[in-house]
mmCIF file of C-alpha atoms in Angstrom:
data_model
loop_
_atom_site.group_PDB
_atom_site.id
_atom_site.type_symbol
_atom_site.label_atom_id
_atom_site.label_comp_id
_atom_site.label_asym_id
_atom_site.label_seq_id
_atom_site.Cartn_x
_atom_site.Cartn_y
_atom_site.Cartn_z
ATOM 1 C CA UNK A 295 128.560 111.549 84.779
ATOM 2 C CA UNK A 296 124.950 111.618 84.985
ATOM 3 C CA UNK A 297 123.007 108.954 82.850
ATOM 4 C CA UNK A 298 121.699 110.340 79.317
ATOM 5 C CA UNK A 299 118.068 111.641 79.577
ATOM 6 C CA UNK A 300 115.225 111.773 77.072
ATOM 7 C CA UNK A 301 112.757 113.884 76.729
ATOM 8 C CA UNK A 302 113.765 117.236 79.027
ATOM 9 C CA UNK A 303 112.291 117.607 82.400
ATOM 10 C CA UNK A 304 109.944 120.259 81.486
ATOM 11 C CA UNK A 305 108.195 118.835 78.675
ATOM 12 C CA UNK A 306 107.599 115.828 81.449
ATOM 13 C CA UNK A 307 106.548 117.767 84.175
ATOM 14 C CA UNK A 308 103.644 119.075 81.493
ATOM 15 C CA UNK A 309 102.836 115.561 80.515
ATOM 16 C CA UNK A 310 102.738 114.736 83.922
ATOM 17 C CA UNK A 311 100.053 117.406 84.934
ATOM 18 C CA UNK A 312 98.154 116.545 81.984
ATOM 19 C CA UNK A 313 98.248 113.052 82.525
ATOM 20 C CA UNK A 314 97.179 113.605 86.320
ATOM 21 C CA UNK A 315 94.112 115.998 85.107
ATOM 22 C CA UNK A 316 93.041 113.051 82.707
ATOM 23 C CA UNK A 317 93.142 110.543 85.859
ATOM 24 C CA UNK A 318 91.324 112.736 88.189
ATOM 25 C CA UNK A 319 88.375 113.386 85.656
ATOM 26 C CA UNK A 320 88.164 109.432 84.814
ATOM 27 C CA UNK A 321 86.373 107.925 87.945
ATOM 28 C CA UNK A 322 88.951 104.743 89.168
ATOM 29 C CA UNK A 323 87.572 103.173 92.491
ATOM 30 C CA UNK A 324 89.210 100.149 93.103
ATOM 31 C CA UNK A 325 88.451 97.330 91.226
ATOM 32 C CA UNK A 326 86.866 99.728 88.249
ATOM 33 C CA UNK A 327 90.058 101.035 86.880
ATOM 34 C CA UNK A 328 89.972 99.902 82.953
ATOM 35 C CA UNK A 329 89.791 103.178 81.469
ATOM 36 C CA UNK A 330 92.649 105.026 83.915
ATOM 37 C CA UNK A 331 94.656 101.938 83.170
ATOM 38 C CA UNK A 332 93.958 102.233 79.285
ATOM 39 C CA UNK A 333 95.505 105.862 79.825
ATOM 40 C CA UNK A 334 98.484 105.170 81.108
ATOM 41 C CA UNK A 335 99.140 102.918 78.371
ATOM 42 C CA UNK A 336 98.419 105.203 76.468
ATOM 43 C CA UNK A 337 100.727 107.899 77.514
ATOM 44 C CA UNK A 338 103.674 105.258 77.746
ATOM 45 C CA UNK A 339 102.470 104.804 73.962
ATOM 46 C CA UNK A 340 103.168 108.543 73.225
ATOM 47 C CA UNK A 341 106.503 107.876 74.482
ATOM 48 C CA UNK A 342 107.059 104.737 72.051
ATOM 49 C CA UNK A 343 107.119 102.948 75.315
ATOM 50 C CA UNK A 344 105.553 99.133 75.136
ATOM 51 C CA UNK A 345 103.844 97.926 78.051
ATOM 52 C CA UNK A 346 101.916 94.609 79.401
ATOM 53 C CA UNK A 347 98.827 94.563 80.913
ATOM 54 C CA UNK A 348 97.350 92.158 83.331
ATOM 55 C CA UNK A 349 94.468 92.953 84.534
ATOM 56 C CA UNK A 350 93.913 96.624 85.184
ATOM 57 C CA UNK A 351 97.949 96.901 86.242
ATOM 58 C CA UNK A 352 99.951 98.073 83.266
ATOM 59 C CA UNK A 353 103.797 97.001 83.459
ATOM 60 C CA UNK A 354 107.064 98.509 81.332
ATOM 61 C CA UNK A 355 110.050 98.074 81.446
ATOM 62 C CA UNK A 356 113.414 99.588 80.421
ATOM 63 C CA UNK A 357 114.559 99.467 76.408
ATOM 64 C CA UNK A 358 118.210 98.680 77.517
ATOM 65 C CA UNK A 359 117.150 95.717 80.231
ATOM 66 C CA UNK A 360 120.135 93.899 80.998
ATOM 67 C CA UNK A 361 120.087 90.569 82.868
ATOM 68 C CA UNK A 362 123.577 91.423 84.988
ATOM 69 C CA UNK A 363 122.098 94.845 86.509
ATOM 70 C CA UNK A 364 119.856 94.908 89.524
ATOM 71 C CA UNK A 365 116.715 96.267 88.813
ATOM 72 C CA UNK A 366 114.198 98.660 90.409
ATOM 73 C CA UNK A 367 110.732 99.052 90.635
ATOM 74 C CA UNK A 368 108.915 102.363 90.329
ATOM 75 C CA UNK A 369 105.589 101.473 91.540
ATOM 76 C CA UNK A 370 102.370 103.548 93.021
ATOM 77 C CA UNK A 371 98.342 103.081 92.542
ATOM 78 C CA UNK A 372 95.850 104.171 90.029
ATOM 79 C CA UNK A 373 92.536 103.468 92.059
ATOM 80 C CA UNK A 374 90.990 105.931 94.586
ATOM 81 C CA UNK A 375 88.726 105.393 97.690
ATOM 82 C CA UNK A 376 85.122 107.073 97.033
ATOM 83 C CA UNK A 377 84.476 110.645 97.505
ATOM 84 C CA UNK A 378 84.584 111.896 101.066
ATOM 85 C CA UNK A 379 81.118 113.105 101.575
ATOM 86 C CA UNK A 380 82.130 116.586 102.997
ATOM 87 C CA UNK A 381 83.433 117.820 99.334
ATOM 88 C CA UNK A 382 82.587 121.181 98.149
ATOM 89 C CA UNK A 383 83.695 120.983 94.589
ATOM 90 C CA UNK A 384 82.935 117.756 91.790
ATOM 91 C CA UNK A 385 85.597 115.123 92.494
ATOM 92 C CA UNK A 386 86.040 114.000 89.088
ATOM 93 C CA UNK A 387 87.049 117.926 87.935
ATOM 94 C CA UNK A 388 90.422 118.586 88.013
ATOM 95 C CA UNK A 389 90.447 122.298 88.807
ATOM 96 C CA UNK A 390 93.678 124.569 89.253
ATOM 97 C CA UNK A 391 93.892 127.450 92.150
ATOM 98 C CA UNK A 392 96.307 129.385 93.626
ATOM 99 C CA UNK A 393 98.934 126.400 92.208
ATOM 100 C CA UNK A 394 96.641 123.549 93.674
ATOM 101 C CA UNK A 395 95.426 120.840 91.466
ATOM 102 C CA UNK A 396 92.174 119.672 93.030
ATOM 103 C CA UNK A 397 90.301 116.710 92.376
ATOM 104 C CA UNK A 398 89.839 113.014 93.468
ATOM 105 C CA UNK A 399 93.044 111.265 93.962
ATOM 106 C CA UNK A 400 95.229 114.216 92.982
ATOM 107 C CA UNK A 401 97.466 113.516 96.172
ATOM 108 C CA UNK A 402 96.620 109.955 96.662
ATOM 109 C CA UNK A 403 98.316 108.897 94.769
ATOM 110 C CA UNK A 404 98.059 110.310 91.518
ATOM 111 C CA UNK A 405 100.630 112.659 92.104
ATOM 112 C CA UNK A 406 103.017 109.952 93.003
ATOM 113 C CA UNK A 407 102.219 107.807 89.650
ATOM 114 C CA UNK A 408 102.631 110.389 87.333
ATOM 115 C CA UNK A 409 105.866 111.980 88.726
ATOM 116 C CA UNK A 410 107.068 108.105 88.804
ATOM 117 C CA UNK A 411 106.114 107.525 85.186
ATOM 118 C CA UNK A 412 108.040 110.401 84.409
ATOM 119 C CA UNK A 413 110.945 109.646 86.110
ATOM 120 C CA UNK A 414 110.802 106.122 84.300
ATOM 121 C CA UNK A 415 110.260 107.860 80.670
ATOM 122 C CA UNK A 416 113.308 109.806 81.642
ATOM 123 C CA UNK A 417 115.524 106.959 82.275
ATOM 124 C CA UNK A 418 113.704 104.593 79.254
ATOM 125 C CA UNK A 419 116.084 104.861 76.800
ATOM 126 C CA UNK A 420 119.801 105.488 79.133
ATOM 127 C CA UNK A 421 122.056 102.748 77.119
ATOM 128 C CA UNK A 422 124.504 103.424 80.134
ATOM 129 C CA UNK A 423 122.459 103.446 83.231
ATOM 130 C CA UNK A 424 123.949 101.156 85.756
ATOM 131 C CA UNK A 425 120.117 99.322 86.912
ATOM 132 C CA UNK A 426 116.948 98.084 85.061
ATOM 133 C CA UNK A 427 114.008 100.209 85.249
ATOM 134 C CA UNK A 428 110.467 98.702 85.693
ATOM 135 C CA UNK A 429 107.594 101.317 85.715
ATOM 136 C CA UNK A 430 104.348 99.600 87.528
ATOM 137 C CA UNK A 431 100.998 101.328 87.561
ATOM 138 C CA UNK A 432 98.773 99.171 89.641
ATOM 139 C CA UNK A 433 95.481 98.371 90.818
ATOM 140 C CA UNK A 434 93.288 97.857 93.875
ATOM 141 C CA UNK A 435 95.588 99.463 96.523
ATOM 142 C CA UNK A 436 93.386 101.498 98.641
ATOM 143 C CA UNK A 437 91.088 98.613 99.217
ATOM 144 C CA UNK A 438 93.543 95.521 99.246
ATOM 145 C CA UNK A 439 91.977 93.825 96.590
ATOM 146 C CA UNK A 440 93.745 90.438 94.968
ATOM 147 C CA UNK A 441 93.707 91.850 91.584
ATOM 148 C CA UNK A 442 96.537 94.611 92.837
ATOM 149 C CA UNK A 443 100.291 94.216 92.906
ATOM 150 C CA UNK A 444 100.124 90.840 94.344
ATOM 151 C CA UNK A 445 98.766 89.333 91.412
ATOM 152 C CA UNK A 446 101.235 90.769 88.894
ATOM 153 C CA UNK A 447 104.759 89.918 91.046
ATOM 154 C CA UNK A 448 105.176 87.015 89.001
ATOM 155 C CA UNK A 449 104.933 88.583 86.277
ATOM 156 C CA UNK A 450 107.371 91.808 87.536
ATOM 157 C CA UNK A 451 109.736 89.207 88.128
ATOM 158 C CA UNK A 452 112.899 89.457 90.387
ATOM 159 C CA UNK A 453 113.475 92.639 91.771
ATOM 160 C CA UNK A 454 116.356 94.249 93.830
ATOM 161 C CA UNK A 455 114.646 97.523 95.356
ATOM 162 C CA UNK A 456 111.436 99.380 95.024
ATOM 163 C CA UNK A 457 110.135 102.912 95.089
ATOM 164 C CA UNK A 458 106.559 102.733 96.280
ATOM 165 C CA UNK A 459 105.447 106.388 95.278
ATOM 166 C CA UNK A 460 102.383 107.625 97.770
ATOM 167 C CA UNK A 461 102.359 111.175 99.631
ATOM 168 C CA UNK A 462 105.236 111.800 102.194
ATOM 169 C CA UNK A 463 106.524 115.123 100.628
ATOM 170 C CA UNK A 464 109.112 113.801 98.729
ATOM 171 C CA UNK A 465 110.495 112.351 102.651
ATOM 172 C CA UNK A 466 111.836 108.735 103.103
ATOM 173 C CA UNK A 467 109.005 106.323 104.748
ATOM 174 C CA UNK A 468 111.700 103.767 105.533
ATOM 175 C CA UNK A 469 109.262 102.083 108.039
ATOM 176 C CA UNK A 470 105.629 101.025 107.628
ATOM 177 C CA UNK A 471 103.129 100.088 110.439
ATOM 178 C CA UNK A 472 101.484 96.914 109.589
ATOM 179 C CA UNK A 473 97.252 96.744 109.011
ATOM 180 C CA UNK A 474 95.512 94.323 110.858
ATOM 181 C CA UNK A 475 91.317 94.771 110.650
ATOM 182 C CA UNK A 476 89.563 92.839 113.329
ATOM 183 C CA UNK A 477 85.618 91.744 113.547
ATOM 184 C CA UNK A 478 84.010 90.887 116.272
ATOM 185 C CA UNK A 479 81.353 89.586 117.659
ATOM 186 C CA UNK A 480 80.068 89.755 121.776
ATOM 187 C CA UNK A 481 77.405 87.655 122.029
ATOM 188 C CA UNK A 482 74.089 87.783 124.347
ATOM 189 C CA UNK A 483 70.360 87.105 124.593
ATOM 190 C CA UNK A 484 67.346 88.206 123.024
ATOM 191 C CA UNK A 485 64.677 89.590 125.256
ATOM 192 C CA UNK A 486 62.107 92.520 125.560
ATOM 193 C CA UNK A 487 63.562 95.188 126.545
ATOM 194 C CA UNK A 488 60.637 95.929 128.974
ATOM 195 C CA UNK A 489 60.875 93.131 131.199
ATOM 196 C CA UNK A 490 63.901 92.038 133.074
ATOM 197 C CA UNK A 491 64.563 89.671 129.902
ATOM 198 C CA UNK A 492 67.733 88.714 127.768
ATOM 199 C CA UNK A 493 71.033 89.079 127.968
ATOM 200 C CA UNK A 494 72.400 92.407 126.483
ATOM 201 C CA UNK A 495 74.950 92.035 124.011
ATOM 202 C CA UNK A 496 76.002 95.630 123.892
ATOM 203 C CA UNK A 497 76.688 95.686 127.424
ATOM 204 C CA UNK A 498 79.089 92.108 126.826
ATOM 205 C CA UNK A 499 81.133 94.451 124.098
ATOM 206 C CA UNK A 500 82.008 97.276 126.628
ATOM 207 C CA UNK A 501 84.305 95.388 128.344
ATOM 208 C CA UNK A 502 86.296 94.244 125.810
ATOM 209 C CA UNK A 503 85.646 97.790 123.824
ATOM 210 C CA UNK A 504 87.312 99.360 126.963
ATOM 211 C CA UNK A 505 90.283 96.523 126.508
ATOM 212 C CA UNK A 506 91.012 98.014 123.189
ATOM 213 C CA UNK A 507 91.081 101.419 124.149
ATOM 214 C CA UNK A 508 92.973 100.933 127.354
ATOM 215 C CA UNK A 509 95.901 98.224 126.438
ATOM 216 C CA UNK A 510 99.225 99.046 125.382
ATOM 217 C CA UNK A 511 101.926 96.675 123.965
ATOM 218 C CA UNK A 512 105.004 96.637 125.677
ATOM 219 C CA UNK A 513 107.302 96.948 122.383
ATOM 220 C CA UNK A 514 107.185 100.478 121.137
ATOM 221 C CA UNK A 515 109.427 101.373 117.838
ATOM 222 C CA UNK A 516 112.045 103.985 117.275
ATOM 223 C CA UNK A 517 110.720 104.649 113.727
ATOM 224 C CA UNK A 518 106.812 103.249 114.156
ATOM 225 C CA UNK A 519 105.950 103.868 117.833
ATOM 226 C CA UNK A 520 103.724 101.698 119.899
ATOM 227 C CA UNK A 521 101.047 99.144 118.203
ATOM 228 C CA UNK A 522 97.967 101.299 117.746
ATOM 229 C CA UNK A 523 94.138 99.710 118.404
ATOM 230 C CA UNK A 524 91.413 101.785 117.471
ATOM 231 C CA UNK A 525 87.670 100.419 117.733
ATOM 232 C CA UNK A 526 85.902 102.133 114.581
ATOM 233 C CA UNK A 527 83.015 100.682 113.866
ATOM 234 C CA UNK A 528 79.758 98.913 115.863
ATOM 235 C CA UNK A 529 76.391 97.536 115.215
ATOM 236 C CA UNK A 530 73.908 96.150 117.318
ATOM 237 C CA UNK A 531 70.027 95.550 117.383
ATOM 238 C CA UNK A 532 66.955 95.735 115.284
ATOM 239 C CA UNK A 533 64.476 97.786 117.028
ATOM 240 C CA UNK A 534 64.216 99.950 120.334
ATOM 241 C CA UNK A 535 62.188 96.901 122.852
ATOM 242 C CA UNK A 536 64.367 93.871 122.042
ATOM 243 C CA UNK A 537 67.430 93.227 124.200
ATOM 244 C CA UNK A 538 70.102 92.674 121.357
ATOM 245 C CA UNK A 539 71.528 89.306 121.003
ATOM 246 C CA UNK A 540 74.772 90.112 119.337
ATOM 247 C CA UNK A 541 76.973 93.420 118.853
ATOM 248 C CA UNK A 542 79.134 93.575 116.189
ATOM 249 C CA UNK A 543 82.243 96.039 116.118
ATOM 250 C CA UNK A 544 85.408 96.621 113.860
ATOM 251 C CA UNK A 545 88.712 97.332 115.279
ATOM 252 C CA UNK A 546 92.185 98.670 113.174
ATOM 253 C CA UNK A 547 95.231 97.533 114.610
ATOM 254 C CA UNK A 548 98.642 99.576 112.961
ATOM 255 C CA UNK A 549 101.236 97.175 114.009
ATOM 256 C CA UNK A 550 105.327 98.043 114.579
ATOM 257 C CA UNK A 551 107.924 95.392 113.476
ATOM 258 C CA UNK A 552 108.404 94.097 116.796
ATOM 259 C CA UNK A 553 105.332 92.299 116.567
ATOM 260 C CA UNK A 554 103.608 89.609 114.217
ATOM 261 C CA UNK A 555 100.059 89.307 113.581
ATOM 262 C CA UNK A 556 99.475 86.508 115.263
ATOM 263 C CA UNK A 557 101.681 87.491 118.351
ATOM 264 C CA UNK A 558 99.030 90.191 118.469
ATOM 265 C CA UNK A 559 96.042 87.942 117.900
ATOM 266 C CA UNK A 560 96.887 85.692 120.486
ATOM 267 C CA UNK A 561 97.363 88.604 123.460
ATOM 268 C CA UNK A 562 93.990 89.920 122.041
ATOM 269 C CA UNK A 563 92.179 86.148 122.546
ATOM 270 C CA UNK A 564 93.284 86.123 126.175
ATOM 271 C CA UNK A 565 92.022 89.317 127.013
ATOM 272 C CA UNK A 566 88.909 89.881 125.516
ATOM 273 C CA UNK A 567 85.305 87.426 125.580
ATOM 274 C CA UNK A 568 84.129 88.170 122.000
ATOM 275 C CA UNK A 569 84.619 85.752 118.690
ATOM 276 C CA UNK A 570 87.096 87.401 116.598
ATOM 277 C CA UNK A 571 87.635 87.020 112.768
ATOM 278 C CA UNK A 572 90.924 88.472 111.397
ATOM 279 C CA UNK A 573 90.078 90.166 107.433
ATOM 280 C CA UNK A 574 93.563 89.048 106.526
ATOM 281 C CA UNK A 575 96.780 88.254 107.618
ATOM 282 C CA UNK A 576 98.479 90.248 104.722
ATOM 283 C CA UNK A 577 99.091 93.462 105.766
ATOM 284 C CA UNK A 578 102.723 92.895 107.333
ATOM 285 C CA UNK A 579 104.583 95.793 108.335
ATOM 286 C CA UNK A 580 107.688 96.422 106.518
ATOM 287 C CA UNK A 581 111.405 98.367 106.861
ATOM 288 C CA UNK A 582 114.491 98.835 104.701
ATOM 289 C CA UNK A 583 117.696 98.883 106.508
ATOM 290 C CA UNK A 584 118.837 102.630 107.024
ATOM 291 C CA UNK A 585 122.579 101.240 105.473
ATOM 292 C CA UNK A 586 120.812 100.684 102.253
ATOM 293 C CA UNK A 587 122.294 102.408 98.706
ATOM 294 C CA UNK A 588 118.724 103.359 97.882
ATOM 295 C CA UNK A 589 118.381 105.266 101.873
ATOM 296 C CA UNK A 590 121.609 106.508 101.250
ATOM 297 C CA UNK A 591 121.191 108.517 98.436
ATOM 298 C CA UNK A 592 118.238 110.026 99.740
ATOM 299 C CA UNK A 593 120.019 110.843 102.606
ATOM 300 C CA UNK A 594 122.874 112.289 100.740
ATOM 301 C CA UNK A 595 120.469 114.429 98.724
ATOM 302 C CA UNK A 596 119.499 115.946 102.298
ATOM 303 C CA UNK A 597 116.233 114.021 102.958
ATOM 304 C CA UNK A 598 114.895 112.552 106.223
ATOM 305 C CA UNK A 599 113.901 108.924 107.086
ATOM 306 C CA UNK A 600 110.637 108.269 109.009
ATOM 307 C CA UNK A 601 108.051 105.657 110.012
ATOM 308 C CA UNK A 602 105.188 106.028 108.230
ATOM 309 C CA UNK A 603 101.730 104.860 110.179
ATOM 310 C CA UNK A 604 99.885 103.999 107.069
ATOM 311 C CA UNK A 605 99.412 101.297 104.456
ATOM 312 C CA UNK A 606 100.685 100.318 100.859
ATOM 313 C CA UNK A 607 101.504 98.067 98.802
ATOM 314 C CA UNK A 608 104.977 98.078 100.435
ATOM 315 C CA UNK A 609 102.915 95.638 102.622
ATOM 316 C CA UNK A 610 102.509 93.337 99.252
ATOM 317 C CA UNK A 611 105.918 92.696 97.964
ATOM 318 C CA UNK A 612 108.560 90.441 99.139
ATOM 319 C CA UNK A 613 111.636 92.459 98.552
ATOM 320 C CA UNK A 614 112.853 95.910 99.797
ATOM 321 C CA UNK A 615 111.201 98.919 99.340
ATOM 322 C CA UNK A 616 111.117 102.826 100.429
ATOM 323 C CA UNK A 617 108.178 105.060 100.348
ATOM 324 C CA UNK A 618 108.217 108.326 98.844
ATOM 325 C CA UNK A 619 106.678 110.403 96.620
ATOM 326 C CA UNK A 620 104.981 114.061 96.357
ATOM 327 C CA UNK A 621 102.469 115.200 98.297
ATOM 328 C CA UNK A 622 101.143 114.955 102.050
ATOM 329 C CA UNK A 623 99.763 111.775 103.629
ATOM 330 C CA UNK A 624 97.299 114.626 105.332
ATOM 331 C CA UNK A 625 95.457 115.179 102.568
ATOM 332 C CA UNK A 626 94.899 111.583 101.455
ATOM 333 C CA UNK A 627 91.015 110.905 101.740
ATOM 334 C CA UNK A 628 90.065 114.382 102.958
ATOM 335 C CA UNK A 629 86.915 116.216 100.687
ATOM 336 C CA UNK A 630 88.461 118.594 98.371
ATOM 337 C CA UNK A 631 91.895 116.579 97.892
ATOM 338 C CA UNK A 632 94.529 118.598 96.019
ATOM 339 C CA UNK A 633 98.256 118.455 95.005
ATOM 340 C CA UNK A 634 100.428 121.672 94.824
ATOM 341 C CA UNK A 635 101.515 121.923 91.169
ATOM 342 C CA UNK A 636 105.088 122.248 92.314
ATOM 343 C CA UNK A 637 104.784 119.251 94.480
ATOM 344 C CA UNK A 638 105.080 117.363 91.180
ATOM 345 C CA UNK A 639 107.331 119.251 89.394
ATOM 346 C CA UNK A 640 109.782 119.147 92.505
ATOM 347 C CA UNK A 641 108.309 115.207 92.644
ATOM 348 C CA UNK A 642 110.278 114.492 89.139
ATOM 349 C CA UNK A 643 112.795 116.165 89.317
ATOM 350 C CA UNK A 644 114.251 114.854 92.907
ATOM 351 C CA UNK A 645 113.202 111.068 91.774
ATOM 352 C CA UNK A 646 115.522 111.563 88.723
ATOM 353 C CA UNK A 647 118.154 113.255 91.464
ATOM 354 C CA UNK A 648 117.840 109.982 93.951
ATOM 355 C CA UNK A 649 118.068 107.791 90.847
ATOM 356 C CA UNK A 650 121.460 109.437 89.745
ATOM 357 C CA UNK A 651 122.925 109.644 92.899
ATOM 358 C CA UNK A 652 122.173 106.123 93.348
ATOM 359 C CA UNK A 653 124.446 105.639 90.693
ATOM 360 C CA UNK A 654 127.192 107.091 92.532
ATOM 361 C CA UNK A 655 126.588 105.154 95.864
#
């Protein structure tokens, strides 16, 4: 029998669009998101739903929390990145067109939150539901930041299995590639660039530039593929006559579960001739074993499992987790970001569906 359900699924998907229009028109970069947090609360208010706040992350938890059932975490982002500079429209209007919401973090991950809030309003007041629901809206995803989930796991508290909602059209990410942001430096000597002066420290970085592009890791993954190293940013000199004493360039590294960071940092030392700084060690990549009652009622419900090659707070949190959640990773970032209207509506309704066949597992 399927657990009890309050309000209907209708009157949530409407909340949820509304919600989501709210969010897009309230500017939330990471780090700034007071007022989108004060929302949510807000619309868990309108439910009669208490929450906690730390920070800018708002918390809630099931009415019927029972210490003998496992619990899951429903958990996605309320921050955005900045506009992309290519948009055509105002970011921070949420606009509907041809069944597109459009507007600044529509698909990433707005979407995602609001279809995960509804799912958890749905469940909030289930006396018979065999888990404990906790609904997590957090902060400072797309940038990393140590205000995010990390700094509220404490007070989340023990957790069986999470649903980390970002874009993968409703599709179990059961894999995630690992984040690993390199800086470097190749180092020369200053000189006029007329004379035969100096040591150039551009010309030092091309070899090890060409490294990056060129070397593969042996391990490849069946879900993640191989370890990807892309050079993306570089900097070097002050004027057009002085020989440039140091070059300065960024490389991403998306690493597969065969490999640690520091299995990767230590191939990169003995190849390469330029001082390297890692950003942070905390990106880890991350899996949930395909045997898992959460994968298998996604699978049952006809969905497919995949590696996803980008970041999320699945990287954060110490306990297993699948991402999913409406929307397309495509569209994450891009100028004119949108959601398809029945992307969430679908979005709620097949949470709820993976939630009560999960009860059956």
């Amino acid at each position: 029998m399927l657990v009890q359900t309050i309000p209907v699924i209708p009157q949530l998907q409407r909340d949820a669009l509304a919600l989501l229009a709210r969010l897009i028109e309230t500017p939330s970069f990471s780090g700034q998101e007071v007022v989108t947090a004060q929302l949510i609360t807000e619309q868990l208010l309108h439910y009669g739903i208490a929450a906690e706040q730390y920070g800018n992350n708002i918390i809630a938890r099931s009415r019927n929390f029972k210490a003998a059932l496992p619990v899951v975490l429903l958990n996605s982002h309320h921050d955005t990145v900045k506009p992309n500079p290519a948009y055509t429209r105002n970011p921070f209007e949420a606009t509907t067109e041809n069944g597109k919401l459009y507007g600044l973090g529509s698909n990433d991950a707005g979407g995602a939150l609001v279809a995960l809030l509804a799912t958890f309003v749905h469940f909030y007041h289930a006396a018979d539901a065999p888990f404990n629901l906790i609904f997590a809206a957090t902060a400072e995803e797309e940038n990393s930041g140590p205000n995010g989930i990390e700094s509220v796991l404490e007070k989340i508290g023990a957790v069986d299995f999470a649903i980390v909602g970002e874009p993968t059209q409703m599709q179990l990410a059961v894999a995630e590639k690992g984040l690993l942001v390199l800086d470097c430096v190749a180092h020369g000597k200053a000189g006029h660039a007329a004379r035969e002066e100096g040591i150039n420290a551009i010309y030092e970085a091309l070899p090890d530039i060409s490294w990056f592009q060129q070397y593969r890791f042996e391990k490849v993954s069946e879900l993640l593929g191989p370890v990807k190293m892309s050079v993306t940013q570089i900097n070097s000199g002050s004027q057009h006559n002085v020989v440039p004493a140091e070059c300065h360039f960024t490389v991403d590294i998306r690493i597969n579960e065969w490999y640690t960071h520091e299995e990767i940092l230590e191939t990169i030392r003995a190849h390469v001739s330029c001082s390297i700084t890692p950003r942070s060690m905390r990106m880890r990549s991350s899996s949930i074993p395909p045997a898992h009652p959460l994968v298998q009622a996604g699978v049952a419900l006809g969905l497919s499992c995949y590696g996803s090659p980008t970041t999320s707070d699945q990287a954060l949190i110490p306990f297993p987790s699948l991402k999913m959640g409406p929307g397309d990773s495509a569209r994450s970032h891009s100028a004119d970001e949108f959601i398809y209207i029945h992307e969430i509506e679908n979005g709620i309704t097949l949470y709820i569906e993976l939630l009560n066949k999960l009860t059956r597992i």
